[in-house]
mmCIF file of C-alpha atoms and ligand atoms in Angstrom:
data_model
loop_
_atom_site.group_PDB
_atom_site.id
_atom_site.type_symbol
_atom_site.label_atom_id
_atom_site.label_comp_id
_atom_site.label_asym_id
_atom_site.label_seq_id
_atom_site.Cartn_x
_atom_site.Cartn_y
_atom_site.Cartn_z
ATOM 1 C CA MET A 1 12.510 -6.630 12.976
ATOM 2 C CA GLY A 2 13.363 -9.201 10.327
ATOM 3 C CA SER A 3 16.763 -9.237 8.670
ATOM 4 C CA ASP A 4 15.449 -8.052 5.296
ATOM 5 C CA ALA A 5 13.591 -5.069 6.777
ATOM 6 C CA SER A 6 15.046 -1.591 6.953
ATOM 7 C CA VAL A 7 13.991 1.603 8.708
ATOM 8 C CA THR A 8 14.796 4.962 7.125
ATOM 9 C CA ILE A 9 14.124 8.117 9.103
ATOM 10 C CA CYS A 10 13.287 11.287 7.201
ATOM 11 C CA ALA A 11 13.435 14.761 8.769
ATOM 12 C CA ASP A 12 9.728 15.443 8.293
ATOM 13 C CA ALA A 13 6.683 14.599 6.168
ATOM 14 C CA ASN A 14 8.036 16.574 3.204
ATOM 15 C CA GLY A 15 11.322 14.695 3.320
ATOM 16 C CA LEU A 16 9.381 11.453 3.481
ATOM 17 C CA ALA A 17 7.359 12.467 0.413
ATOM 18 C CA GLU A 18 10.573 13.169 -1.517
ATOM 19 C CA SER A 19 12.090 9.826 -0.486
ATOM 20 C CA THR A 20 8.894 7.958 -1.352
ATOM 21 C CA ALA A 21 8.757 9.535 -4.807
ATOM 22 C CA GLN A 22 12.396 8.615 -5.399
ATOM 23 C CA LEU A 23 11.801 5.012 -4.284
ATOM 24 C CA VAL A 24 8.758 4.703 -6.564
ATOM 25 C CA VAL A 25 10.831 5.976 -9.509
ATOM 26 C CA GLU A 26 13.566 3.425 -8.748
ATOM 27 C CA ALA A 27 11.085 0.562 -8.404
ATOM 28 C CA ALA A 28 9.286 1.577 -11.596
ATOM 29 C CA ASN A 29 12.401 1.664 -13.747
ATOM 30 C CA GLU A 30 13.746 -1.546 -12.245
ATOM 31 C CA ALA A 31 10.451 -3.342 -12.949
ATOM 32 C CA VAL A 32 10.068 -2.054 -16.505
ATOM 33 C CA GLU A 33 13.683 -2.944 -17.274
ATOM 34 C CA ALA A 34 13.258 -6.463 -15.868
ATOM 35 C CA ARG A 35 9.635 -7.301 -16.743
ATOM 36 C CA GLY A 36 8.410 -4.646 -19.143
ATOM 37 C CA ARG A 37 5.889 -3.119 -16.736
ATOM 38 C CA PHE A 38 5.453 -1.684 -13.222
ATOM 39 C CA MET A 39 2.738 -3.108 -10.987
ATOM 40 C CA LEU A 40 2.169 -0.609 -8.158
ATOM 41 C CA CYS A 41 -0.280 -0.960 -5.247
ATOM 42 C CA LEU A 42 -1.292 2.313 -3.560
ATOM 43 C CA ALA A 43 -2.047 2.829 0.127
ATOM 44 C CA GLY A 44 -5.066 4.714 1.393
ATOM 45 C CA GLY A 45 -5.541 7.036 4.345
ATOM 46 C CA GLU A 46 -3.990 10.506 4.545
ATOM 47 C CA THR A 47 -0.240 9.890 4.943
ATOM 48 C CA PRO A 48 0.457 8.971 1.307
ATOM 49 C CA ARG A 49 -1.270 12.065 -0.107
ATOM 50 C CA ALA A 50 1.873 14.244 0.060
ATOM 51 C CA SER A 51 3.957 11.473 -1.531
ATOM 52 C CA TYR A 52 1.466 11.048 -4.381
ATOM 53 C CA ALA A 53 1.411 14.813 -4.950
ATOM 54 C CA ARG A 54 5.221 14.850 -5.047
ATOM 55 C CA LEU A 55 5.273 11.945 -7.500
ATOM 56 C CA ALA A 56 2.880 13.864 -9.778
ATOM 57 C CA CYS A 57 5.360 16.743 -10.072
ATOM 58 C CA SER A 58 8.769 17.387 -11.614
ATOM 59 C CA PRO A 59 11.256 15.770 -11.607
ATOM 60 C CA TYR A 60 9.651 12.496 -10.509
ATOM 61 C CA SER A 61 6.628 12.342 -12.812
ATOM 62 C CA ALA A 62 8.772 12.513 -15.948
ATOM 63 C CA ARG A 63 10.936 9.652 -14.638
ATOM 64 C CA ILE A 64 8.051 7.181 -14.368
ATOM 65 C CA PRO A 65 7.188 5.104 -17.474
ATOM 66 C CA TRP A 66 3.446 5.763 -17.070
ATOM 67 C CA ASP A 67 2.597 3.899 -20.279
ATOM 68 C CA ARG A 68 4.000 0.742 -18.654
ATOM 69 C CA THR A 69 2.582 1.404 -15.187
ATOM 70 C CA TRP A 70 -0.457 -0.325 -13.665
ATOM 71 C CA ILE A 71 -2.090 1.059 -10.528
ATOM 72 C CA PHE A 72 -3.923 -1.044 -7.927
ATOM 73 C CA PHE A 73 -5.249 -0.390 -4.415
ATOM 74 C CA GLY A 74 -4.474 -2.096 -1.106
ATOM 75 C CA ASP A 75 -7.915 -1.445 0.283
ATOM 76 C CA GLU A 76 -11.066 0.603 -0.122
ATOM 77 C CA ARG A 77 -13.877 1.787 2.038
ATOM 78 C CA ALA A 78 -17.557 1.069 1.303
ATOM 79 C CA VAL A 79 -18.107 4.433 -0.364
ATOM 80 C CA PRO A 80 -18.431 5.690 -3.957
ATOM 81 C CA PRO A 81 -15.219 6.740 -5.736
ATOM 82 C CA ASP A 82 -16.111 10.424 -5.445
ATOM 83 C CA ASP A 83 -16.706 10.239 -1.685
ATOM 84 C CA ALA A 84 -14.386 12.234 0.603
ATOM 85 C CA ASP A 85 -13.515 8.959 2.401
ATOM 86 C CA SER A 86 -12.605 7.090 -0.774
ATOM 87 C CA ASN A 87 -8.984 5.942 -1.053
ATOM 88 C CA TYR A 88 -9.418 6.025 -4.818
ATOM 89 C CA ARG A 89 -10.535 9.665 -4.692
ATOM 90 C CA MET A 90 -7.500 10.663 -2.624
ATOM 91 C CA ALA A 91 -5.132 8.966 -5.089
ATOM 92 C CA HIS A 92 -7.005 10.406 -8.064
ATOM 93 C CA GLU A 93 -6.866 13.962 -6.685
ATOM 94 C CA ALA A 94 -3.210 13.818 -5.618
ATOM 95 C CA LEU A 95 -1.743 11.722 -8.439
ATOM 96 C CA LEU A 96 -3.870 9.885 -11.009
ATOM 97 C CA SER A 97 -5.612 12.982 -12.419
ATOM 98 C CA ARG A 98 -2.207 14.660 -12.874
ATOM 99 C CA VAL A 99 -0.147 11.991 -14.690
ATOM 100 C CA PRO A 100 -0.608 10.277 -18.086
ATOM 101 C CA VAL A 101 -1.476 6.808 -16.781
ATOM 102 C CA ALA A 102 -4.068 5.104 -18.995
ATOM 103 C CA PRO A 103 -7.440 4.763 -17.203
ATOM 104 C CA ALA A 104 -7.533 1.097 -18.286
ATOM 105 C CA GLN A 105 -4.340 0.616 -16.258
ATOM 106 C CA VAL A 106 -5.902 1.943 -13.057
ATOM 107 C CA VAL A 107 -7.707 -0.998 -11.446
ATOM 108 C CA ARG A 108 -10.100 0.392 -8.835
ATOM 109 C CA MET A 109 -11.673 -1.580 -5.985
ATOM 110 C CA ARG A 110 -15.468 -1.218 -6.162
ATOM 111 C CA GLY A 111 -15.995 -0.426 -2.491
ATOM 112 C CA GLU A 112 -19.397 1.013 -3.291
ATOM 113 C CA ASP A 113 -20.883 -2.323 -4.359
ATOM 114 C CA ALA A 114 -23.551 -3.586 -1.969
ATOM 115 C CA ASP A 115 -22.201 -7.150 -2.161
ATOM 116 C CA ALA A 116 -18.701 -6.727 -0.683
ATOM 117 C CA GLU A 117 -17.830 -10.424 -1.064
ATOM 118 C CA ALA A 118 -18.670 -10.268 -4.774
ATOM 119 C CA ALA A 119 -16.649 -7.054 -5.133
ATOM 120 C CA ALA A 120 -13.683 -8.727 -3.419
ATOM 121 C CA ALA A 121 -13.956 -11.743 -5.724
ATOM 122 C CA ALA A 122 -14.203 -9.459 -8.763
ATOM 123 C CA TYR A 123 -11.052 -7.613 -7.708
ATOM 124 C CA ALA A 124 -9.219 -10.909 -7.284
ATOM 125 C CA VAL A 125 -10.197 -11.783 -10.872
ATOM 126 C CA ALA A 126 -9.016 -8.351 -12.043
ATOM 127 C CA LEU A 127 -5.673 -8.978 -10.341
ATOM 128 C CA ALA A 128 -5.343 -12.423 -11.931
ATOM 129 C CA ASP A 129 -6.187 -10.973 -15.353
ATOM 130 C CA ALA A 130 -3.718 -8.103 -15.016
ATOM 131 C CA PHE A 131 -0.894 -10.269 -13.658
ATOM 132 C CA GLY A 132 -1.697 -13.272 -15.850
ATOM 133 C CA THR A 133 -1.669 -15.568 -12.836
ATOM 134 C CA ARG A 134 -3.285 -18.996 -12.935
ATOM 135 C CA ARG A 135 -5.572 -20.462 -10.238
ATOM 136 C CA GLY A 136 -3.684 -20.754 -6.942
ATOM 137 C CA GLU A 137 -0.897 -18.410 -8.066
ATOM 138 C CA LEU A 138 -0.487 -15.073 -6.268
ATOM 139 C CA PRO A 139 0.081 -11.742 -8.031
ATOM 140 C CA ARG A 140 3.555 -10.381 -7.214
ATOM 141 C CA PHE A 141 3.454 -6.597 -6.991
ATOM 142 C CA ASP A 142 6.665 -4.759 -7.835
ATOM 143 C CA LEU A 143 5.874 -2.270 -5.059
ATOM 144 C CA VAL A 144 3.174 -2.118 -2.388
ATOM 145 C CA LEU A 145 2.715 1.101 -0.405
ATOM 146 C CA LEU A 146 1.143 0.710 3.044
ATOM 147 C CA GLY A 147 0.214 2.916 5.983
ATOM 148 C CA LEU A 148 0.094 2.141 9.695
ATOM 149 C CA GLY A 149 -2.968 2.770 11.850
ATOM 150 C CA VAL A 150 -2.589 3.711 15.525
ATOM 151 C CA ASP A 151 -3.996 0.268 16.397
ATOM 152 C CA GLY A 152 -1.420 -1.479 14.229
ATOM 153 C CA HIS A 153 -3.692 -2.129 11.247
ATOM 154 C CA THR A 154 -2.511 -1.818 7.686
ATOM 155 C CA ALA A 155 -4.596 -1.750 4.515
ATOM 156 C CA SER A 156 -7.880 -2.927 6.033
ATOM 157 C CA LEU A 157 -6.289 -5.739 8.007
ATOM 158 C CA PHE A 158 -7.365 -4.815 11.530
ATOM 159 C CA PRO A 159 -6.422 -6.519 14.824
ATOM 160 C CA ASN A 160 -8.577 -9.572 15.676
ATOM 161 C CA SER A 161 -10.196 -9.584 12.221
ATOM 162 C CA PRO A 162 -10.954 -13.033 10.750
ATOM 163 C CA VAL A 163 -9.417 -11.763 7.493
ATOM 164 C CA LEU A 164 -5.979 -11.977 9.167
ATOM 165 C CA LEU A 165 -6.314 -15.763 8.885
ATOM 166 C CA GLU A 166 -6.970 -15.742 5.120
ATOM 167 C CA ARG A 167 -4.399 -17.961 3.416
ATOM 168 C CA PHE A 168 -5.789 -18.444 -0.089
ATOM 169 C CA ARG A 169 -7.908 -15.542 -1.352
ATOM 170 C CA SER A 170 -6.005 -12.453 -2.543
ATOM 171 C CA VAL A 171 -8.815 -10.029 -1.728
ATOM 172 C CA ALA A 172 -11.388 -10.121 1.053
ATOM 173 C CA ALA A 173 -14.327 -8.180 2.418
ATOM 174 C CA ALA A 174 -13.725 -7.039 5.983
ATOM 175 C CA HIS A 175 -16.196 -5.859 8.566
ATOM 176 C CA VAL A 176 -14.340 -3.524 10.932
ATOM 177 C CA ALA A 177 -16.724 -2.526 13.690
ATOM 178 C CA ALA A 178 -14.144 -0.146 15.196
ATOM 179 C CA ALA A 179 -13.587 1.711 11.921
ATOM 180 C CA GLN A 180 -15.491 4.847 11.020
ATOM 181 C CA ILE A 181 -16.659 3.022 7.873
ATOM 182 C CA PRO A 182 -17.001 -0.614 8.931
ATOM 183 C CA GLU A 183 -17.303 -2.272 5.518
ATOM 184 C CA ARG A 184 -14.009 -2.572 3.680
ATOM 185 C CA LEU A 185 -12.294 -4.407 0.833
ATOM 186 C CA THR A 186 -8.678 -5.359 1.431
ATOM 187 C CA LEU A 187 -5.756 -7.253 -0.026
ATOM 188 C CA THR A 188 -4.813 -10.155 2.226
ATOM 189 C CA PHE A 189 -1.487 -11.200 3.734
ATOM 190 C CA PRO A 190 -0.731 -13.791 1.019
ATOM 191 C CA VAL A 191 -0.695 -11.056 -1.648
ATOM 192 C CA LEU A 192 1.100 -8.456 0.462
ATOM 193 C CA ASN A 193 3.764 -10.988 1.414
ATOM 194 C CA ALA A 194 4.202 -12.085 -2.203
ATOM 195 C CA ALA A 195 5.359 -8.580 -3.180
ATOM 196 C CA ALA A 196 8.849 -7.840 -4.409
ATOM 197 C CA ARG A 197 8.973 -4.707 -2.247
ATOM 198 C CA VAL A 198 6.739 -3.313 0.501
ATOM 199 C CA LEU A 199 7.121 0.295 1.641
ATOM 200 C CA PHE A 200 5.412 1.469 4.847
ATOM 201 C CA LEU A 201 4.897 5.239 5.111
ATOM 202 C CA VAL A 202 4.546 6.508 8.689
ATOM 203 C CA THR A 203 4.536 10.103 9.905
ATOM 204 C CA GLY A 204 3.568 11.988 13.049
ATOM 205 C CA ALA A 205 4.141 11.741 16.798
ATOM 206 C CA GLU A 206 0.815 9.971 17.236
ATOM 207 C CA LYS A 207 2.311 6.929 15.457
ATOM 208 C CA ALA A 208 5.489 6.723 17.613
ATOM 209 C CA LYS A 209 4.181 4.158 20.111
ATOM 210 C CA ILE A 210 2.552 1.846 17.585
ATOM 211 C CA LEU A 211 5.549 2.084 15.250
ATOM 212 C CA ARG A 212 7.915 0.924 17.986
ATOM 213 C CA LYS A 213 5.596 -2.001 18.697
ATOM 214 C CA ALA A 214 5.040 -2.854 15.011
ATOM 215 C CA LEU A 215 8.811 -3.098 14.425
ATOM 216 C CA ASP A 216 9.149 -5.701 17.183
ATOM 217 C CA GLU A 217 8.963 -8.971 15.254
ATOM 218 C CA ARG A 218 7.481 -10.672 18.322
ATOM 219 C CA ALA A 219 4.410 -8.431 17.972
ATOM 220 C CA THR A 220 1.239 -9.895 16.492
ATOM 221 C CA LEU A 221 -0.040 -6.645 14.996
ATOM 222 C CA PRO A 222 -1.337 -6.867 11.412
ATOM 223 C CA ALA A 223 1.408 -4.461 10.244
ATOM 224 C CA THR A 224 4.062 -6.691 11.841
ATOM 225 C CA MET A 225 2.691 -9.693 9.950
ATOM 226 C CA VAL A 226 3.568 -8.039 6.631
ATOM 227 C CA ARG A 227 6.864 -9.803 5.872
ATOM 228 C CA PRO A 228 7.521 -10.378 2.160
ATOM 229 C CA THR A 229 8.585 -14.021 1.772
ATOM 230 C CA ASP A 230 10.924 -13.116 -1.097
ATOM 231 C CA GLY A 231 11.034 -9.365 -1.129
ATOM 232 C CA GLU A 232 12.231 -6.199 0.523
ATOM 233 C CA LEU A 233 10.490 -4.483 3.453
ATOM 234 C CA ILE A 234 11.203 -0.788 3.948
ATOM 235 C CA TRP A 235 9.797 1.405 6.740
ATOM 236 C CA LEU A 236 9.996 5.048 5.716
ATOM 237 C CA VAL A 237 9.208 7.162 8.771
ATOM 238 C CA ASP A 238 9.636 10.774 9.840
ATOM 239 C CA ARG A 239 11.503 11.896 12.973
ATOM 240 C CA ALA A 240 8.293 12.486 14.906
ATOM 241 C CA ALA A 241 7.072 8.919 14.333
ATOM 242 C CA ALA A 242 10.592 7.572 15.028
ATOM 243 C CA ALA A 243 10.874 9.338 18.407
ATOM 244 C CA LEU A 244 10.825 6.045 20.380
ATOM 245 C CA LEU A 245 13.036 4.012 18.056
ATOM 246 C CA GLN A 246 16.644 2.904 18.592
ATOM 247 C CA VAL A 247 16.996 1.668 14.983
ATOM 248 C CA GLY A 248 17.020 3.421 11.641
ATOM 249 C CA GLN A 249 19.248 5.262 9.227
ATOM 250 C CA ALA A 250 18.774 8.861 8.083
ATOM 251 C CA CYS A 251 17.258 9.402 4.641
HETATM 252 C C1 6PG B 301 -7.257 3.179 5.023
HETATM 253 C C2 6PG B 301 -5.826 2.756 4.881
HETATM 254 C C3 6PG B 301 -5.257 2.485 6.236
HETATM 255 C C4 6PG B 301 -4.273 3.616 6.516
HETATM 256 C C5 6PG B 301 -3.978 3.713 7.986
HETATM 257 C C6 6PG B 301 -3.137 4.967 8.275
HETATM 258 O O1 6PG B 301 -8.089 2.816 4.193
HETATM 259 O O2 6PG B 301 -7.487 3.941 5.975
HETATM 260 O O3 6PG B 301 -5.652 1.758 4.023
HETATM 261 O O4 6PG B 301 -4.614 1.253 6.378
HETATM 262 O O5 6PG B 301 -3.063 3.367 5.798
HETATM 263 O O6 6PG B 301 -5.217 3.818 8.665
HETATM 264 O O7 6PG B 301 -3.916 6.085 7.894
HETATM 265 P P1 6PG B 301 -3.311 7.571 7.925
HETATM 266 O O8 6PG B 301 -2.234 7.601 6.878
HETATM 267 O O9 6PG B 301 -4.479 8.448 7.573
HETATM 268 O O10 6PG B 301 -2.764 7.780 9.313
#
């Protein structure tokens, strides 16, 4: 594990949700203080749901400057936003429908568009517009939340995918034959590794083996290749997922 990475072990999924909410509050206030706004990238899948629900409640929700907060997504499946498999829908149900963030400050990936490459390009333009980056510059998120798949994928960066080799585009269309929904949109490594802070959320015994492997910096798993070039990397895991680890501090 790289020197600027840390592993924090929470008692259980509830403890991890509390710690995640607290870390989001800290990152939000730090960003608004320093740059006048908070650029947050949400993870998909199921793990983050409890953290989003916690963030939507007292005391955390009142501690977030929602009027200065912008919400983005790390990846999206090729489904409409009201589909049960939509990452947007999960975030909307658990968090976005329950906090006063302006809809114009929630930048959704249009996974439902038939032309995935065009949708990826459109999201890259939306990122550039929101961050005010010029051609060739990468958006620098204040905080990126990520999950870990049992095969070591993160966002929709899956093992052996050509998208792992992307060095210039910030968003790409991915075809993931092994995934339940093969067509995906995903942020790429250049953007993830440009972030000021990346927070992996991992819970459950079924993730113990892949977590141990992902934390070995010699591994070539997509999750292991997330290493912010000038930022902090935090692994927030519960005891069940940490069962095979020798590292980590209690949260
Ligand atoms: C997705 C996510 C994906 C997720 C992992 C872990 O669209 O599925 O972006 O990368 O974070 O698959 O998913 P769980 O949290 O459901 O285990």
